[in-house]
Amino acid sequence: GLDVDDKSSILYQLKADILLQNNPDISKMESANELYQIAIKYSDNSGPIKIKLLNIFIELGHNEKAIDFADNLLNQYPNDPNIYYNVGVVYLRMAKEIQDRSKIKYNELNEMERPTENIIRELYSDFKQLRKYASFSKDYFYEALDLEQEENLDTKNAISEMKSAINQMDNIFIPSIRERAQSVGIELD
């Protein structure tokens, strides 16, 4: 097909779609990414292809790229709940990555007799960043929920999970780090 018509958006898109079937590996996702980029170039209606490309960025873990790309998509499609939901997922993933490593560091910190200023500041910064990502995630999930035609339990559960993470940061982890810092003479913002 592409040998006959190398400017067919549909053929590039189909080839990418085929690569993504049956649990594709990173190499296939990267190839699909390139094919979707070409399909977009030749398409009269690139929106659906761009949404597929967004999903590739998310699957590949290109979080910042996915967020920037989604923000551009939202300018074109401000009423698409799937885009809001996907950005919420990216921020949720980023929050969870910080949460996983920070809870381990937090437990180690609590076992230290006198933690260094660097450890305290780093953990405090991590928890503030986690809170920020959780808040962004929650906001995007709320936008998706407002736009969804039917009630979506996944969106509601994600909102609840992010609210819980924010509450843990506000009521447990951040105050605890501030208290620990103060106890060893370290001033935090």
Coordinates of N, CA and C in Angstrom, one line a residue:
G1 N 0.8 -1.2 0.0 CA 0.0 0.0 0.0 C 0.8 1.3 0.0
L2 N 1.8 1.3 0.9 CA 2.7 2.6 1.0 C 3.6 2.7 -0.2
D3 N 3.9 1.6 -0.9 CA 4.7 1.6 -2.1 C 4.0 2.3 -3.2
V4 N 2.6 2.1 -3.2 CA 1.8 2.7 -4.2 C 1.5 4.2 -3.9
D5 N 1.1 4.5 -2.6 CA 0.7 5.8 -2.2 C 1.5 6.2 -0.9
D6 N 2.6 6.8 -1.0 CA 3.4 7.0 0.2 C 3.0 8.3 0.9
K7 N 1.8 8.9 0.5 CA 1.3 10.1 1.1 C -0.1 9.8 1.7
S8 N -0.4 8.6 1.9 CA -1.7 8.2 2.4 C -1.7 8.1 3.9
S9 N -2.3 9.1 4.5 CA -2.4 9.2 6.0 C -3.0 7.9 6.6
I10 N -4.0 7.4 5.9 CA -4.7 6.2 6.4 C -3.8 5.0 6.4
L11 N -3.0 4.8 5.4 CA -2.1 3.7 5.4 C -1.0 3.8 6.5
Y12 N -0.5 4.9 6.7 CA 0.5 5.1 7.8 C -0.1 4.8 9.1
Q13 N -1.3 5.3 9.3 CA -2.1 5.1 10.5 C -2.4 3.6 10.7
L14 N -2.8 2.9 9.7 CA -3.1 1.5 9.8 C -1.9 0.7 10.1
K15 N -0.8 1.0 9.5 CA 0.5 0.3 9.8 C 0.9 0.5 11.3
A16 N 0.7 1.7 11.8 CA 1.0 2.0 13.2 C 0.1 1.2 14.1
D17 N -1.2 1.2 13.7 CA -2.2 0.5 14.5 C -1.9 -1.0 14.6
I18 N -1.4 -1.6 13.5 CA -1.1 -3.0 13.4 C 0.1 -3.3 14.3
L19 N 1.1 -2.4 14.3 CA 2.3 -2.5 15.2 C 1.9 -2.6 16.7
L20 N 0.8 -1.8 17.0 CA 0.5 -1.7 18.4 C -0.4 -2.8 18.9
Q21 N -0.7 -3.8 18.1 CA -1.6 -4.9 18.5 C -0.7 -5.9 19.3
N22 N -1.4 -6.6 20.2 CA -0.8 -7.7 21.0 C 0.4 -7.3 21.8
N23 N 0.2 -6.4 22.8 CA 1.3 -6.0 23.7 C 2.6 -5.6 23.0
P24 N 2.6 -4.5 22.3 CA 3.9 -4.1 21.6 C 5.0 -3.8 22.5
D25 N 6.2 -4.0 22.1 CA 7.4 -3.7 22.9 C 7.8 -2.2 22.5
I26 N 8.8 -1.7 23.2 CA 9.2 -0.3 23.0 C 9.6 0.0 21.6
S27 N 10.2 -0.9 20.9 CA 10.7 -0.7 19.6 C 9.4 -0.5 18.6
K28 N 8.4 -1.3 18.8 CA 7.2 -1.2 18.0 C 6.5 0.1 18.3
M29 N 6.5 0.5 19.6 CA 5.8 1.7 20.0 C 6.6 2.9 19.4
E30 N 7.9 2.9 19.4 CA 8.7 3.9 18.7 C 8.4 4.0 17.2
S31 N 8.3 2.8 16.6 CA 8.0 2.8 15.2 C 6.6 3.4 14.9
A32 N 5.6 3.0 15.7 CA 4.3 3.5 15.6 C 4.3 5.0 15.8
N33 N 5.1 5.5 16.7 CA 5.2 6.9 16.9 C 5.6 7.6 15.6
E34 N 6.6 7.1 15.0 CA 7.1 7.7 13.7 C 6.0 7.6 12.6
L35 N 5.3 6.5 12.6 CA 4.3 6.4 11.6 C 3.1 7.3 11.8
Y36 N 2.7 7.5 13.1 CA 1.7 8.4 13.4 C 2.1 9.9 13.0
Q37 N 3.4 10.2 13.3 CA 3.8 11.5 12.9 C 3.7 11.8 11.4
I38 N 4.0 10.8 10.6 CA 3.9 10.9 9.2 C 2.4 11.0 8.8
A39 N 1.6 10.2 9.4 CA 0.2 10.2 9.1 C -0.4 11.5 9.4
I40 N 0.0 12.2 10.5 CA -0.5 13.5 10.8 C -0.1 14.5 9.8
K41 N 1.1 14.4 9.3 CA 1.6 15.3 8.2 C 0.7 15.3 7.0
Y42 N 0.2 14.1 6.6 CA -0.6 13.9 5.4 C -2.1 13.9 5.6
S43 N -2.5 14.1 6.8 CA -4.0 14.0 7.2 C -4.7 15.3 7.0
D44 N -5.9 15.3 6.6 CA -6.8 16.4 6.6 C -7.5 16.6 8.0
N45 N -7.6 15.5 8.7 CA -8.2 15.6 10.0 C -7.3 14.8 11.0
S46 N -6.3 15.5 11.5 CA -5.3 14.8 12.3 C -5.6 14.6 13.8
G47 N -6.8 15.1 14.2 CA -7.1 15.0 15.6 C -7.1 13.6 16.2
P48 N -7.8 12.6 15.6 CA -7.8 11.3 16.1 C -6.4 10.6 16.1
I49 N -5.6 11.0 15.1 CA -4.3 10.4 15.1 C -3.4 11.0 16.2
K50 N -3.6 12.3 16.4 CA -2.9 13.0 17.5 C -3.2 12.4 18.9
I51 N -4.5 12.0 19.0 CA -4.9 11.3 20.3 C -4.2 10.0 20.4
K52 N -4.0 9.2 19.3 CA -3.3 8.0 19.4 C -1.8 8.2 19.7
L53 N -1.3 9.3 19.1 CA 0.1 9.6 19.4 C 0.3 10.0 20.9
L54 N -0.7 10.7 21.4 CA -0.6 11.0 22.9 C -0.5 9.8 23.7
N55 N -1.3 8.8 23.3 CA -1.3 7.5 24.0 C 0.0 6.8 23.9
I56 N 0.7 7.0 22.8 CA 2.1 6.4 22.6 C 3.0 7.1 23.6
F57 N 3.0 8.4 23.7 CA 3.9 9.2 24.6 C 3.6 8.7 26.0
I58 N 2.4 8.5 26.4 CA 2.0 8.1 27.7 C 2.6 6.7 28.0
E59 N 2.4 5.7 27.1 CA 2.8 4.4 27.2 C 4.4 4.3 27.3
L60 N 5.0 5.2 26.5 CA 6.5 5.2 26.6 C 7.0 5.9 27.8
G61 N 6.2 6.5 28.6 CA 6.6 7.2 29.8 C 7.2 8.5 29.5
H62 N 7.0 9.1 28.4 CA 7.4 10.4 28.1 C 6.5 11.5 28.6
N63 N 6.5 11.6 30.0 CA 5.5 12.3 30.7 C 5.4 13.8 30.3
E64 N 6.5 14.5 30.3 CA 6.5 15.9 30.0 C 6.1 16.2 28.6
K65 N 6.6 15.3 27.7 CA 6.2 15.4 26.3 C 4.7 15.2 26.1
A66 N 4.2 14.2 26.8 CA 2.7 13.9 26.8 C 1.9 15.1 27.3
I67 N 2.3 15.7 28.4 CA 1.6 16.8 28.9 C 1.6 18.0 28.0
D68 N 2.8 18.3 27.4 CA 2.9 19.4 26.5 C 2.0 19.2 25.2
F69 N 2.1 17.9 24.7 CA 1.3 17.5 23.5 C -0.2 17.6 23.8
A70 N -0.6 17.1 25.0 CA -2.0 17.2 25.4 C -2.5 18.6 25.6
D71 N -1.7 19.5 26.1 CA -2.1 20.9 26.2 C -2.4 21.5 24.9
N72 N -1.6 21.1 23.9 CA -1.9 21.6 22.5 C -3.1 21.0 22.0
L73 N -3.3 19.7 22.3 CA -4.6 19.0 21.8 C -5.8 19.7 22.5
L74 N -5.7 20.0 23.7 CA -6.8 20.6 24.4 C -7.2 22.0 23.8
N75 N -6.2 22.7 23.3 CA -6.6 23.9 22.6 C -7.4 23.6 21.3
Q76 N -7.2 22.5 20.7 CA -8.0 22.1 19.5 C -9.3 21.4 19.9
Y77 N -9.2 20.6 21.0 CA -10.4 19.8 21.4 C -10.7 20.0 22.8
P78 N -11.2 21.2 23.2 CA -11.4 21.5 24.6 C -12.5 20.7 25.3
N79 N -13.3 20.0 24.5 CA -14.4 19.3 25.1 C -14.2 17.8 25.1
D80 N -13.0 17.3 24.9 CA -12.7 15.9 24.8 C -12.3 15.4 26.2
P81 N -13.2 14.6 26.9 CA -12.9 14.2 28.2 C -11.7 13.2 28.2
N82 N -11.5 12.5 27.1 CA -10.4 11.5 27.1 C -9.0 12.2 27.2
I83 N -8.9 13.3 26.6 CA -7.6 14.0 26.7 C -7.3 14.5 28.2
Y84 N -8.4 15.0 28.8 CA -8.2 15.4 30.2 C -7.9 14.2 31.1
Y85 N -8.6 13.1 30.8 CA -8.4 11.9 31.6 C -6.9 11.4 31.4
N86 N -6.5 11.4 30.2 CA -5.1 11.0 29.9 C -4.1 11.8 30.6
V87 N -4.3 13.1 30.6 CA -3.3 14.0 31.3 C -3.4 13.8 32.8
G88 N -4.6 13.5 33.3 CA -4.7 13.2 34.7 C -3.9 11.9 35.0
V89 N -4.0 10.9 34.1 CA -3.2 9.7 34.3 C -1.7 10.0 34.3
V90 N -1.3 10.8 33.5 CA 0.2 11.2 33.4 C 0.6 11.8 34.8
Y91 N -0.1 12.8 35.3 CA 0.2 13.4 36.5 C 0.1 12.4 37.7
L92 N -0.9 11.5 37.6 CA -1.1 10.4 38.6 C 0.2 9.6 38.6
R93 N 0.6 9.2 37.5 CA 1.8 8.3 37.4 C 3.0 9.0 37.9
M94 N 3.2 10.3 37.6 CA 4.3 11.1 38.1 C 4.3 11.2 39.7
A95 N 3.0 11.4 40.2 CA 2.9 11.5 41.6 C 3.2 10.1 42.3
K96 N 2.8 9.1 41.7 CA 3.1 7.7 42.3 C 4.5 7.4 42.2
E97 N 5.2 7.8 41.2 CA 6.7 7.6 41.1 C 7.4 8.2 42.3
I98 N 7.0 9.5 42.6 CA 7.6 10.2 43.7 C 7.2 9.6 45.0
Q99 N 5.9 9.2 45.1 CA 5.4 8.6 46.3 C 6.1 7.3 46.7
D100 N 6.3 6.5 45.7 CA 7.0 5.2 46.0 C 8.4 5.4 46.5
R101 N 9.2 6.3 45.9 CA 10.6 6.4 46.4 C 10.6 7.3 47.7
S102 N 9.6 8.2 47.8 CA 9.7 9.1 49.0 C 9.2 8.5 50.3
K103 N 8.3 7.5 50.2 CA 7.9 6.8 51.4 C 9.0 6.0 52.0
I104 N 9.8 5.4 51.1 CA 11.0 4.7 51.5 C 12.0 5.6 52.2
K105 N 12.2 6.7 51.6 CA 13.1 7.7 52.2 C 12.6 8.3 53.5
Y106 N 11.3 8.4 53.5 CA 10.6 8.9 54.8 C 10.8 8.0 55.9
N107 N 10.7 6.7 55.6 CA 10.9 5.7 56.7 C 12.3 5.7 57.1
E108 N 13.2 5.8 56.2 CA 14.7 5.8 56.5 C 15.0 7.1 57.4
L109 N 14.4 8.2 57.0 CA 14.6 9.5 57.7 C 14.1 9.3 59.2
N110 N 13.0 8.7 59.4 CA 12.5 8.5 60.7 C 13.3 7.6 61.6
E111 N 14.2 6.7 61.0 CA 15.1 5.9 61.7 C 16.4 6.6 62.0
M112 N 16.7 7.7 61.4 CA 17.9 8.4 61.7 C 17.9 9.2 62.9
E113 N 19.0 9.2 63.7 CA 19.0 10.0 64.9 C 19.1 11.5 64.5
R114 N 20.0 11.8 63.6 CA 20.2 13.2 63.2 C 20.4 13.2 61.7
P115 N 19.3 13.4 60.9 CA 19.4 13.4 59.5 C 20.1 14.7 59.0
T116 N 20.7 14.6 57.9 CA 21.4 15.8 57.3 C 20.3 16.7 56.7
E117 N 20.7 18.0 56.6 CA 19.8 19.0 56.1 C 19.5 18.7 54.6
N118 N 20.4 18.1 53.9 CA 20.2 17.8 52.5 C 19.1 16.7 52.4
I119 N 19.1 15.7 53.2 CA 18.1 14.6 53.2 C 16.7 15.2 53.5
I120 N 16.6 16.1 54.5 CA 15.4 16.7 54.9 C 14.8 17.6 53.8
R121 N 15.7 18.4 53.2 CA 15.2 19.3 52.2 C 14.8 18.5 50.9
E122 N 15.5 17.5 50.6 CA 15.2 16.7 49.4 C 13.8 16.0 49.6
L123 N 13.6 15.4 50.7 CA 12.3 14.7 51.0 C 11.2 15.7 51.1
Y124 N 11.4 16.9 51.7 CA 10.4 17.9 51.7 C 10.0 18.4 50.3
S125 N 11.0 18.6 49.5 CA 10.8 19.0 48.1 C 10.0 17.9 47.3
D126 N 10.4 16.6 47.6 CA 9.7 15.5 46.9 C 8.2 15.5 47.3
F127 N 7.9 15.7 48.6 CA 6.5 15.6 49.0 C 5.7 16.8 48.5
K128 N 6.4 18.0 48.4 CA 5.7 19.2 47.8 C 5.4 18.9 46.3
Q129 N 6.4 18.3 45.6 CA 6.2 18.0 44.2 C 5.1 17.0 44.0
L130 N 5.1 16.0 44.9 CA 4.0 14.9 44.8 C 2.7 15.6 45.0
R131 N 2.6 16.5 46.0 CA 1.3 17.1 46.2 C 0.8 17.9 45.0
K132 N 1.8 18.6 44.4 CA 1.5 19.4 43.2 C 1.0 18.5 42.1
Y133 N 1.7 17.4 41.8 CA 1.2 16.5 40.7 C -0.1 15.9 41.1
A134 N -0.3 15.5 42.3 CA -1.6 15.0 42.7 C -2.8 16.0 42.5
S135 N -2.5 17.2 42.8 CA -3.5 18.3 42.6 C -3.8 18.5 41.1
F136 N -2.7 18.5 40.3 CA -2.9 18.7 38.9 C -3.7 17.5 38.3
S137 N -3.4 16.3 38.8 CA -4.1 15.1 38.3 C -5.6 15.2 38.7
K138 N -5.8 15.5 39.9 CA -7.2 15.6 40.4 C -8.0 16.6 39.5
D139 N -7.4 17.8 39.3 CA -8.0 18.8 38.5 C -8.4 18.3 37.1
Y140 N -7.4 17.6 36.4 CA -7.7 17.1 35.1 C -8.8 16.0 35.1
F141 N -8.8 15.2 36.2 CA -9.8 14.2 36.3 C -11.2 14.8 36.5
Y142 N -11.2 15.9 37.3 CA -12.5 16.6 37.4 C -13.0 17.2 36.1
E143 N -12.1 17.7 35.3 CA -12.5 18.2 34.0 C -13.1 17.1 33.1
A144 N -12.4 15.9 33.2 CA -12.9 14.8 32.4 C -14.3 14.4 32.9
L145 N -14.4 14.3 34.2 CA -15.7 13.9 34.8 C -16.8 14.9 34.3
D146 N -16.5 16.2 34.3 CA -17.5 17.2 33.9 C -17.9 17.0 32.4
L147 N -17.0 16.5 31.6 CA -17.3 16.4 30.2 C -17.8 15.0 29.7
E148 N -17.6 14.0 30.6 CA -18.0 12.7 30.2 C -19.5 12.6 30.1
Q149 N -20.0 11.9 29.0 CA -21.4 11.7 28.8 C -22.0 10.8 29.8
E150 N -21.3 9.7 30.2 CA -21.8 8.7 31.1 C -20.9 8.8 32.3
E151 N -21.5 8.4 33.5 CA -20.7 8.3 34.7 C -19.6 7.3 34.5
N152 N -18.4 7.7 34.9 CA -17.2 6.9 34.7 C -16.6 6.6 36.1
L153 N -16.7 5.4 36.6 CA -16.2 5.0 37.9 C -14.7 5.1 38.0
D154 N -14.0 4.9 36.9 CA -12.5 5.0 36.9 C -12.1 6.5 37.2
T155 N -12.8 7.4 36.6 CA -12.5 8.8 36.9 C -12.8 9.2 38.3
K156 N -13.9 8.7 38.8 CA -14.3 9.0 40.2 C -13.2 8.4 41.2
N157 N -12.8 7.2 40.9 CA -11.8 6.5 41.8 C -10.5 7.2 41.7
A158 N -10.1 7.7 40.5 CA -8.9 8.4 40.4 C -8.9 9.8 41.2
I159 N -10.0 10.4 41.1 CA -10.2 11.7 41.9 C -10.1 11.4 43.4
S160 N -10.7 10.3 43.8 CA -10.7 10.0 45.2 C -9.2 9.6 45.7
E161 N -8.5 8.9 44.8 CA -7.1 8.5 45.1 C -6.2 9.8 45.2
M162 N -6.4 10.7 44.3 CA -5.6 11.9 44.4 C -6.0 12.8 45.6
K163 N -7.2 12.8 45.9 CA -7.6 13.6 47.1 C -7.0 13.0 48.3
S164 N -6.9 11.6 48.4 CA -6.3 10.9 49.5 C -4.8 11.3 49.6
A165 N -4.1 11.3 48.4 CA -2.7 11.6 48.4 C -2.5 13.0 48.9
I166 N -3.3 13.9 48.4 CA -3.2 15.4 48.8 C -3.4 15.5 50.3
N167 N -4.4 14.8 50.9 CA -4.6 14.8 52.3 C -3.5 14.3 53.1
Q168 N -2.9 13.2 52.6 CA -1.7 12.6 53.3 C -0.6 13.6 53.3
M169 N -0.4 14.2 52.2 CA 0.7 15.2 52.1 C 0.5 16.4 53.1
D170 N -0.8 16.9 53.1 CA -1.1 18.1 53.9 C -1.2 17.7 55.4
N171 N -1.6 16.6 55.7 CA -1.9 16.3 57.1 C -0.9 15.3 57.8
I172 N -0.1 14.7 57.0 CA 0.8 13.7 57.6 C 2.3 14.0 57.2
F173 N 2.6 13.8 56.0 CA 4.0 13.9 55.5 C 4.7 15.2 55.6
I174 N 4.1 16.2 55.0 CA 4.7 17.6 55.0 C 4.8 18.1 56.4
P175 N 3.7 18.1 57.2 CA 3.9 18.6 58.6 C 4.9 17.8 59.4
S176 N 5.0 16.5 59.2 CA 6.0 15.7 59.9 C 7.4 16.1 59.5
I177 N 7.6 16.3 58.2 CA 9.0 16.7 57.7 C 9.3 18.1 58.3
R178 N 8.3 19.0 58.3 CA 8.6 20.4 58.9 C 9.0 20.2 60.4
E179 N 8.2 19.4 61.1 CA 8.5 19.2 62.5 C 9.9 18.6 62.7
R180 N 10.2 17.6 61.9 CA 11.5 17.0 62.0 C 12.6 18.0 61.7
A181 N 12.4 18.8 60.7 CA 13.4 19.8 60.3 C 13.6 20.8 61.5
Q182 N 12.5 21.2 62.0 CA 12.6 22.2 63.1 C 13.3 21.6 64.3
S183 N 13.1 20.3 64.6 CA 13.7 19.7 65.7 C 15.2 19.6 65.6
V184 N 15.8 19.7 64.4 CA 17.2 19.7 64.2 C 17.7 21.1 63.7
G185 N 16.9 22.1 63.9 CA 17.3 23.5 63.6 C 17.3 23.8 62.1
I186 N 16.5 23.2 61.3 CA 16.5 23.5 59.8 C 15.2 24.2 59.6
E187 N 15.3 25.3 58.8 CA 14.2 26.2 58.5 C 13.7 25.8 57.1
L188 N 12.5 25.4 57.0 CA 11.9 25.2 55.6 C 10.9 26.3 55.3
D189 N 10.6 26.4 54.0 CA 9.6 27.5 53.6 C 8.3 27.4 54.3

